[in-house]
Amino acid sequence: MEKKPFVTLEKLEEIASQFPTPFHLYDERGIRENAERLRAAFAWNPGFREYFAVKATPNPFILKLLRERGCGTDCSSMTELMMSDACGFAGHEIMFSSNETPPAEFKLAADLGAIINLDDITHIRCLEDTLGYIPETISCRYNPGGVFAMSNGVMDNPGDAKYGMTTEQIFEAFRILKSKGAKRFGIHAFLASNTVTNEYYPTLAKILFELAVKLQKETGAKVAFINLSGGVGVAYRPDQEPNDIMAIGEGVRKVYQEVLTPAGMGDVAIYTELGRFMLAPYGCLVTRAIHEKHTYKEYIGVDACAVNLMRPAMYGAYHHITVMGKENAPCDHKYDVVGSLCENNDKFAIDRMLPAIDMGDLLVIHDTGAHGFSMGYNYNGKLRSSEILLHEDGSFEMIRRAETPKDYFATFDFCDVMDKYRK
Ligand SMILES: *Cc1c(COP(=O)(O)O)cnc(C)c1O
């Protein structure tokens, strides 16, 4: 499918005249319409809730947008819990799906009334020692081991992944938790990341639904919800077919009716913890061409670098690039589009066929709305960019300012020699 930016060149120049490049831009309309499609796809399940994975796009403006569309949040750290709390998420609107969890984070999650999803059987002891009790609602993360047909580069096969409990352990965990007062149980699993097939959720659902029936029968623990977690992907490449969320919802419904309903478990709520699917296509990284270099290859140097978008450097991930204003020009130039890090993997594209690029051209790097800004870092003393939200009426708003050197030096507030640049 042809990939088109959600914004025009004119609008981008207007935004860039106010907020210098590079910046991440988000599309309110796209986010809202997609969230509504997800709700519609699971409308057959009265208890359905999407817990947006905060780590994908940790920005209060984005979280509030999603909250208005009925989403909760999925957190895995102290600051993600704090941001959820500050944005008005409370109680069971927050899922805490963490691993190797510092006890203080269990405490904060419990104080906020969040649903705690335990990654390991040994965390039962840790949680009880930390809180002095076991919450009545509790969830356990499952790892079936072995290989999973839909795995791809981002995450290992379940058997090699650090997450979750074995089959034996989850039965044991349910028994222990029940004996300690837990009353409403959940099951969670995340087996493959960025899947581009409508079969992932239904396949995962079958595994979890069959497990739920056995768990409830053998332990007597009441399974209240099943969390299909994240992993529904997006089509980063133009030749990929995007997921059809209505087909995915329908696929899960079929398995539900085959497995849960006949077992008398037709009241189980379905939860999701999507990040990428909720946001990736509705954000882009906007950057300007500032250098060209002709050596053994043709290079275009841009004012963004891997600290603004790590996925190409980290996973060799493809991100489509549109040279704004040249959408219809022939792609007859082969470029490496590179950032300024002293790190040779700082390349947004390698051997990419693009229209001839002139200095000053605006480039839109697609699908950066999830795991884009949020994976940013400060290597080479580079500063994080701003984030801008494009509203449905065409107005726009800064939803995070760009870092300044003062921010970078802020953690030297005890060190006089840095005062010159810190104040
Ligand atoms: C990262 C993560 C998600 C979201 O994953 P996506 O691939 O962005 O959908 C959901 N749940 C947990 C526990 C995660 O770690």
Tab-separated table of C-alpha atoms and ligand atoms in Angstrom, residues 53 55 74 97 141 188 190 193 229-231 273-276 371, ligand 1:
chain	number	residue	atom	x	y	z
A	53	ALA	CA	1.420	0.454	26.730
A	55	LYS	CA	6.369	2.873	27.113
A	74	ASP	CA	-0.185	-0.532	30.919
A	97	SER	CA	2.924	-5.556	33.753
A	141	ARG	CA	2.100	-13.806	33.013
A	188	HIS	CA	-1.438	-12.551	30.430
A	190	PHE	CA	3.017	-11.704	25.052
A	193	SER	CA	6.090	-8.581	18.710
A	229	SER	CA	-1.081	-7.951	25.729
A	230	GLY	CA	0.719	-6.205	22.843
A	231	GLY	CA	2.212	-7.472	19.641
A	273	GLU	CA	-2.057	-3.842	25.994
A	274	LEU	CA	-1.295	-2.477	22.579
A	275	GLY	CA	1.332	0.176	22.037
A	276	ARG	CA	2.597	0.026	18.475
A	371	HIS	CA	8.712	3.221	20.299
B	1	LIG	C1	5.974	-3.454	25.139
B	1	LIG	C2	4.814	-4.081	25.795
B	1	LIG	C3	3.524	-3.944	25.262
B	1	LIG	C4	3.249	-3.234	23.963
B	1	LIG	O1	3.840	-3.849	22.894
B	1	LIG	P1	3.534	-3.374	21.385
B	1	LIG	O2	4.429	-4.206	20.559
B	1	LIG	O3	3.888	-1.926	21.344
B	1	LIG	O4	2.110	-3.604	21.129
B	1	LIG	C5	2.478	-4.529	25.954
B	1	LIG	N1	2.677	-5.192	27.113
B	1	LIG	C6	3.890	-5.343	27.655
B	1	LIG	C7	4.029	-6.084	28.946
B	1	LIG	C8	5.005	-4.797	27.027
B	1	LIG	O5	6.209	-4.968	27.563
